Tab-separated table of C-alpha atoms and ligand atoms in Angstrom:
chain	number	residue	atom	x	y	z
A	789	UNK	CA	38.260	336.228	-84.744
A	790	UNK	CA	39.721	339.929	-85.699
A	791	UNK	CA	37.361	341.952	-88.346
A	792	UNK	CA	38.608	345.120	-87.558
A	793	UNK	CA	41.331	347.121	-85.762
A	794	UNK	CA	40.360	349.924	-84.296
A	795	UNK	CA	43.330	352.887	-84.117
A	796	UNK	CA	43.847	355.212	-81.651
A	797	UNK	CA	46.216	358.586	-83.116
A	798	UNK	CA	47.859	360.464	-80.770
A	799	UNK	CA	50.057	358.614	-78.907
A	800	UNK	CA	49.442	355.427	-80.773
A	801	UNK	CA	49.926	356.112	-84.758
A	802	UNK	CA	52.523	358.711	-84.148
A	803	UNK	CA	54.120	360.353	-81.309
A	804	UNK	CA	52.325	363.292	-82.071
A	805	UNK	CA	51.898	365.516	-78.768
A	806	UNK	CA	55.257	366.406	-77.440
A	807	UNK	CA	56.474	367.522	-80.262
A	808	UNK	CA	53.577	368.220	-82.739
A	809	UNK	CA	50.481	369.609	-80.932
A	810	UNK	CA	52.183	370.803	-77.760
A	811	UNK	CA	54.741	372.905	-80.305
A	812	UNK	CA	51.958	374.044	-81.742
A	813	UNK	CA	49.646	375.347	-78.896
A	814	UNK	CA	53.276	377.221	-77.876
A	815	UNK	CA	52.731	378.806	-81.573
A	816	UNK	CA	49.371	379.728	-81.102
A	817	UNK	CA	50.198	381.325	-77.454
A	818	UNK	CA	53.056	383.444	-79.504
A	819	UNK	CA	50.745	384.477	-82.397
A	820	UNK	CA	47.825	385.907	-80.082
A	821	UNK	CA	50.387	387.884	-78.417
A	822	UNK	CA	49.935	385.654	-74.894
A	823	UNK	CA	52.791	384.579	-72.778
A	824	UNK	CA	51.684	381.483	-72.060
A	825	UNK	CA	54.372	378.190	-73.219
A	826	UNK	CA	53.446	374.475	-72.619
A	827	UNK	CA	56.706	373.043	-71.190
A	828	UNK	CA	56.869	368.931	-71.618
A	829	UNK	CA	55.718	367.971	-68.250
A	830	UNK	CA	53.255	370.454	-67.780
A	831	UNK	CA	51.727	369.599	-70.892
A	832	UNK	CA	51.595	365.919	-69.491
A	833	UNK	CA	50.121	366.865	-66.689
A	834	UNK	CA	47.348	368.746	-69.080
A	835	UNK	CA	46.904	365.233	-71.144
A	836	UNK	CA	44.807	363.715	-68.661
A	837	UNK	CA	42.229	366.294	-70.494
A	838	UNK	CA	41.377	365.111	-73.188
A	839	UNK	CA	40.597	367.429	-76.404
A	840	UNK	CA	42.240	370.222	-77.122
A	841	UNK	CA	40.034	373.371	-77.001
A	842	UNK	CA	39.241	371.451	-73.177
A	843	UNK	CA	42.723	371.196	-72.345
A	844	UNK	CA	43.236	375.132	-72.861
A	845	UNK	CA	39.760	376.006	-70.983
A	846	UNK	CA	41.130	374.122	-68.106
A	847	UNK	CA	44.700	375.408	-68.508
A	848	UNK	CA	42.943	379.168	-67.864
A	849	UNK	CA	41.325	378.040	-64.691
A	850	UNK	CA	44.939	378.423	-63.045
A	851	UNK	CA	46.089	381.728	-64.916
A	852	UNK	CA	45.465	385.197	-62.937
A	853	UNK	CA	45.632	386.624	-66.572
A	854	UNK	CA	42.927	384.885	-68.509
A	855	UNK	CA	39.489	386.132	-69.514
A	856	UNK	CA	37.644	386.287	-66.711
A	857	UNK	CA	34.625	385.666	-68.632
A	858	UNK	CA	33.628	382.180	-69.859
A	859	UNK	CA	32.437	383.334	-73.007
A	860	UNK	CA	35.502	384.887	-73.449
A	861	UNK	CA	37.380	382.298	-72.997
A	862	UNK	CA	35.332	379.706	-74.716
A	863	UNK	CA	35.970	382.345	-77.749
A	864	UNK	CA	39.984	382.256	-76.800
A	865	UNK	CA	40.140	378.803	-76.580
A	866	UNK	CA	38.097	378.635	-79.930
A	867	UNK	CA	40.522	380.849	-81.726
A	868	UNK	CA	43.514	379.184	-80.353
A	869	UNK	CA	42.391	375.851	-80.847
A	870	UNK	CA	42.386	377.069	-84.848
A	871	UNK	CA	45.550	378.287	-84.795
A	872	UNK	CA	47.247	375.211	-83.014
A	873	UNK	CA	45.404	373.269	-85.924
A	874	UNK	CA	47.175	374.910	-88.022
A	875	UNK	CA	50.562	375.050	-86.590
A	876	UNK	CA	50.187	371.239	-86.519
A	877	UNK	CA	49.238	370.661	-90.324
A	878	UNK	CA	52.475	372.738	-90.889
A	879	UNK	CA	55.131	370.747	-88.714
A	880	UNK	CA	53.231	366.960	-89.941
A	881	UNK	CA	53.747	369.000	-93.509
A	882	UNK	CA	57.327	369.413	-92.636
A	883	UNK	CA	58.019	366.038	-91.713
A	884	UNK	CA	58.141	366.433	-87.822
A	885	UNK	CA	55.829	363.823	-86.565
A	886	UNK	CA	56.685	360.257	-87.905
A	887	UNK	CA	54.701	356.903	-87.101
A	888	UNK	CA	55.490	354.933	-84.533
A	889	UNK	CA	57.443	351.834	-85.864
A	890	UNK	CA	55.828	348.765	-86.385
A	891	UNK	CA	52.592	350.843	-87.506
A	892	UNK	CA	52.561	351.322	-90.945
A	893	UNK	CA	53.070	347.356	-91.200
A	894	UNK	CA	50.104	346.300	-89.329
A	895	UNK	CA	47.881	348.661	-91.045
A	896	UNK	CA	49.418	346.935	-94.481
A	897	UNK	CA	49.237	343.116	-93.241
A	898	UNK	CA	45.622	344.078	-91.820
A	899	UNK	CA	44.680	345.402	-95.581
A	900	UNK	CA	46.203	342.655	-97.114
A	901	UNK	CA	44.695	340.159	-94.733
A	902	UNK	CA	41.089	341.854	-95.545
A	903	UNK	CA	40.636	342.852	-91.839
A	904	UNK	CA	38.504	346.114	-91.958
A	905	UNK	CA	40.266	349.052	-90.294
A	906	UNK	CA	39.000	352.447	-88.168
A	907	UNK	CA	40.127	354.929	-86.429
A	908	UNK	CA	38.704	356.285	-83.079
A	909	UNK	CA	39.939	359.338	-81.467
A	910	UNK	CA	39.143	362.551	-79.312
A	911	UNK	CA	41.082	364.544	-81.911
A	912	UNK	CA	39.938	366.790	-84.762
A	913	UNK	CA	39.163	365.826	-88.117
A	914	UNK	CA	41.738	368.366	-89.599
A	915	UNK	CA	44.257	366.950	-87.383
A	916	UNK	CA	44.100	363.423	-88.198
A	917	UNK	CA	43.727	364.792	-92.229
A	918	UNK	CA	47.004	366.329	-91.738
A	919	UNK	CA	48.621	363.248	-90.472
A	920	UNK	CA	47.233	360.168	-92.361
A	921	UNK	CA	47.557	362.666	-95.644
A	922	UNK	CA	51.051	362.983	-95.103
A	923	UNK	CA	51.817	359.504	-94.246
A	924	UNK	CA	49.306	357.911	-96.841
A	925	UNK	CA	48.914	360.343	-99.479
A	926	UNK	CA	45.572	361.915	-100.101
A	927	UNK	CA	42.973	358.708	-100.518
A	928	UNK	CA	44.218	357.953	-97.335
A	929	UNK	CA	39.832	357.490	-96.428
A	930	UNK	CA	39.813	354.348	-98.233
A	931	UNK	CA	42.334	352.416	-95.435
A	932	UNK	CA	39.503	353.171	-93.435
A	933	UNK	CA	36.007	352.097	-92.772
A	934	UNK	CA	35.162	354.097	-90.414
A	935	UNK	CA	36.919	357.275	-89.058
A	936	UNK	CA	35.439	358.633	-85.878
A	937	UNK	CA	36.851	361.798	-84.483
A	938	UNK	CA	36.418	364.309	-81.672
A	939	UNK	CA	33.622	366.088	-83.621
A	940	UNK	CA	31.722	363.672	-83.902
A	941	UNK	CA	30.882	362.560	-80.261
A	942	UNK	CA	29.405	364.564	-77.317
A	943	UNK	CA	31.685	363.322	-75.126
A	944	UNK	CA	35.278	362.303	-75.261
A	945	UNK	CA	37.181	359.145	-74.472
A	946	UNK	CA	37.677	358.022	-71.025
A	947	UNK	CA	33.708	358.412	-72.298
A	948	UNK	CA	33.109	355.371	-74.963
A	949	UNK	CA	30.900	357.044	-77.164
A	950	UNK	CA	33.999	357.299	-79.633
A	951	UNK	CA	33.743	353.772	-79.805
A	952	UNK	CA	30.588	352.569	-79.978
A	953	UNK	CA	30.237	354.807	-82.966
A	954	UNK	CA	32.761	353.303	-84.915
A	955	UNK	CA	31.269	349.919	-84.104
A	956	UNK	CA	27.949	350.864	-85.411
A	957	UNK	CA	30.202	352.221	-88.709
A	958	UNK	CA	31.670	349.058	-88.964
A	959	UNK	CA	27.786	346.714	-87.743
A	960	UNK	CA	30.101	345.000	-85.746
A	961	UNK	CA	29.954	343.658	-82.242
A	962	UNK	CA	32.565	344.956	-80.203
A	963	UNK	CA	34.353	341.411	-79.589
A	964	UNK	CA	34.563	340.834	-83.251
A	965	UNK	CA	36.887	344.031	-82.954
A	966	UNK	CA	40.264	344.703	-81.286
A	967	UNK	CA	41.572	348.481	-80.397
A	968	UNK	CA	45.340	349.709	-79.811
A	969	UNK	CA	45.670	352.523	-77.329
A	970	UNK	CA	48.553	353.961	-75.474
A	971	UNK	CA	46.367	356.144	-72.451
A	972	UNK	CA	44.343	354.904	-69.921
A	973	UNK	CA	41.966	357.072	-71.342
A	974	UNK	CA	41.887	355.667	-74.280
A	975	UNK	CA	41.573	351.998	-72.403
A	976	UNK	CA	38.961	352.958	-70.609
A	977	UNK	CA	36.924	353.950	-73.352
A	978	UNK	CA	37.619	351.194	-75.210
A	979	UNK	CA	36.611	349.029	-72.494
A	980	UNK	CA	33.901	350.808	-71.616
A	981	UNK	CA	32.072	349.931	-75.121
A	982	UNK	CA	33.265	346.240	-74.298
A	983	UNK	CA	36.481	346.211	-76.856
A	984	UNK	CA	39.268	344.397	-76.175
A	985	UNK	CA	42.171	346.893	-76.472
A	986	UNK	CA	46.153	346.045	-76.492
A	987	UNK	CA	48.252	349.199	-75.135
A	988	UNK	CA	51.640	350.201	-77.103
A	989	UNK	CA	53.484	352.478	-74.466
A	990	UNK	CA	54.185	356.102	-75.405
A	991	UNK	CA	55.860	358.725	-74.205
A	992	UNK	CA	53.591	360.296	-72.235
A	993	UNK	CA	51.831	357.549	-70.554
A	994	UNK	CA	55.154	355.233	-70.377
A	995	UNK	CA	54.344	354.431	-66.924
A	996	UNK	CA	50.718	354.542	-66.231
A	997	UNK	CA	48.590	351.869	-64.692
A	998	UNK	CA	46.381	350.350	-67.395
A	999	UNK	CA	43.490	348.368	-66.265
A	1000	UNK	CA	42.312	345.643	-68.376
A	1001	UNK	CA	44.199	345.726	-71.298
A	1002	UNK	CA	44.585	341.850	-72.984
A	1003	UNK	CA	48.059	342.644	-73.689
A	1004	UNK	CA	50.574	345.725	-73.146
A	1005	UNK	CA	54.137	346.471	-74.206
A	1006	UNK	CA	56.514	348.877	-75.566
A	1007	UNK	CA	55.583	349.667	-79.305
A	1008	UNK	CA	54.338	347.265	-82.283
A	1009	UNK	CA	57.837	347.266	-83.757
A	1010	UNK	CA	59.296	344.756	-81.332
A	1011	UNK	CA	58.575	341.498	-79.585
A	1012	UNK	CA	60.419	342.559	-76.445
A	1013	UNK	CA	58.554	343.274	-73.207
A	1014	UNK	CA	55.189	342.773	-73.916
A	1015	UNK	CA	53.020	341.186	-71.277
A	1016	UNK	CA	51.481	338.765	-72.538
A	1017	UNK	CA	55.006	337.336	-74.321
A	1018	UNK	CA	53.415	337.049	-77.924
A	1019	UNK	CA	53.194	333.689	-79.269
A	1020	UNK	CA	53.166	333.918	-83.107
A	1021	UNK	CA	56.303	334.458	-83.766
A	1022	UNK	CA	56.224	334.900	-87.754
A	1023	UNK	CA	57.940	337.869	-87.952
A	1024	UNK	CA	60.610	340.282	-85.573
A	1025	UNK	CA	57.162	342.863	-84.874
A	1026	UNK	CA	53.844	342.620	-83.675
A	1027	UNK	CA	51.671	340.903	-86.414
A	1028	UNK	CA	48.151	340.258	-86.828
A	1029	UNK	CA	48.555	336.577	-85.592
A	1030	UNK	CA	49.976	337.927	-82.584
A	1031	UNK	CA	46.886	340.068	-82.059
A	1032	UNK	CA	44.516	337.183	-82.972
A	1033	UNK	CA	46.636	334.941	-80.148
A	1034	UNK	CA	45.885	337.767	-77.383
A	1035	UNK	CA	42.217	338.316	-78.504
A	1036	UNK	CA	41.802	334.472	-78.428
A	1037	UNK	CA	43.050	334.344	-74.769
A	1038	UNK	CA	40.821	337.436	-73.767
A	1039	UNK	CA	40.658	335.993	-70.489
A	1040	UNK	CA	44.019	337.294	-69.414
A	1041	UNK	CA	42.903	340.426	-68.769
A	1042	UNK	CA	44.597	341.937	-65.690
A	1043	UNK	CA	46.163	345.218	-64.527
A	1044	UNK	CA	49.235	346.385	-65.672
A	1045	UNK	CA	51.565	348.452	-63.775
B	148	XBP	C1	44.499	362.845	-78.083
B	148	XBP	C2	43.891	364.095	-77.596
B	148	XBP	C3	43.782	365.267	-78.477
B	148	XBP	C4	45.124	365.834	-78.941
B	148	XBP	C5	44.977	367.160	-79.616
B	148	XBP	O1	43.516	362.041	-78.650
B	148	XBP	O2	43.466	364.157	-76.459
B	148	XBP	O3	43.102	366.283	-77.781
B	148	XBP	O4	45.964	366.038	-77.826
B	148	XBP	O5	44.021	367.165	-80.633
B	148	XBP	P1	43.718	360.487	-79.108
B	148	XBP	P2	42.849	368.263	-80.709
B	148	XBP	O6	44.831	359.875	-78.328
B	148	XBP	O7	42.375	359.871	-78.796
B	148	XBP	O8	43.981	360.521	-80.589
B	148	XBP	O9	43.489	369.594	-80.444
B	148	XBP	O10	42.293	368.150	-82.097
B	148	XBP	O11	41.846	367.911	-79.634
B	149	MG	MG1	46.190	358.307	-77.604
């Protein structure tokens, strides 16, 4: 039995790295005078970091013209971790980053079904402000038990700190509670605190090997491709019953290529 769904953001809400942070870390680069750009694949290669003010500390490990210092460059990756926070509030302002499809549906069925709802993610609290206050308006909080961000844990996902967190927000155990992820990462901290977790594919991590997801597939918005084929057919997207069905045969789990 499903009390709570447990939401990943980027990658899994909204599409929000190619063209929201990554846009924005280019607009950071720009406004500190540096002539550093994120192209799309390199930034994909830079995912596998997760957090942002990490993924530019390890970006400067392979440039000949960053501080050579590392408490200059903690304080450069400090000031242009700021900036990209800011450069992302404006484009989610301006309507650049949507929600996946299929999203906005389960998080309204879940309400309406009075199956409590979190969110668990490696990204700052400003960021996921910007984005849930745009889609949801501004008491966007109360859709949400429990809202754990990258803040508030020492260490990020693959680490599962994120997640045991929110299931001590929610006094839950972790099998009465079902995550959706799109990164191994993310899978493997979900796993790691013992959650079941269902992957939608995104863009960056379309082809990844996922280990020990209960069920996988393209996006919540469809009932094609999914491994596990759902079961619950009640409507043309992924529904809660659908989610229930995997989480009741739990003992599917197996690698997906
Ligand atoms: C994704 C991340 C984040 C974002 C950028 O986290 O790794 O670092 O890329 O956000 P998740 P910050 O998929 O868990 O939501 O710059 O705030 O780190
Ligand atoms: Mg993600």
């Amino acid at each position: 039995m499903i009390e709570a769904l447990l939401w990943d953001v980027d990658g899994t809400l909204a599409e929000s790295e190619r063209d929201g942070h990554r846009v924005a870390f280019n607009r950071a680069f720009e406004a500190l005078g540096l002539p550093w750009r994120w192209d799309v694949a390199h930034y994909g290669a830079l995912l596998r970091i997760t957090g942002g003010r990490e993924r530019l500390l390890a970006d400067m490990t392979s440039r000949a013209d960053a501080p050579q210092l590392a408490g200059e460059r903690e304080a450069l990756a400090r000031e242009l971790h700021r900036r990209k926070n800011g450069f992302y509030a404006d484009l989610v302002a301006a309507g650049a980053i949507a929600l996946r499809e299929g999203v906005a549906e389960l998080i309204d069925e879940a309400a309406a079904r009075g199956v409590r709802q979190g969110i668990a993610t490696t990204t700052s609290r400003v960021n996921v402000d910007a984005l849930l206050r745009h889609k949801f308006g501004p008491d966007w909080p109360r859709r949400f038990a429990v809202v754990v961000c990258g803040e508030d844990v020492s260490s990020k996902k693959p680490d599962p700190q994120v997640y045991r967190q929110a299931l001590r927000g929610l006094a839950l155990g972790p099998l009465q509670t079902l995550a959706i992820e799109d990164s191994p990462g993310g899978v493997a901290a979900a796993r790691g605190a013992e959650v079941p977790v269902v992957v939608t594919r995104s863009t960056y991590f379309a082809h990844d090997t996922v280990e020990g997801a209960i069920a996988i597939g393209p996006g919540l918005h469809t009932r094609e491709g999914w491994r596990p084929a759902p079961r619950a057919a009640t409507a043309s997207r992924i529904t809660l019953d659908d989610l229930a069905d995997w989480h009741a045969r739990m003992e599917l789990v197996s690698q997906f290529g």
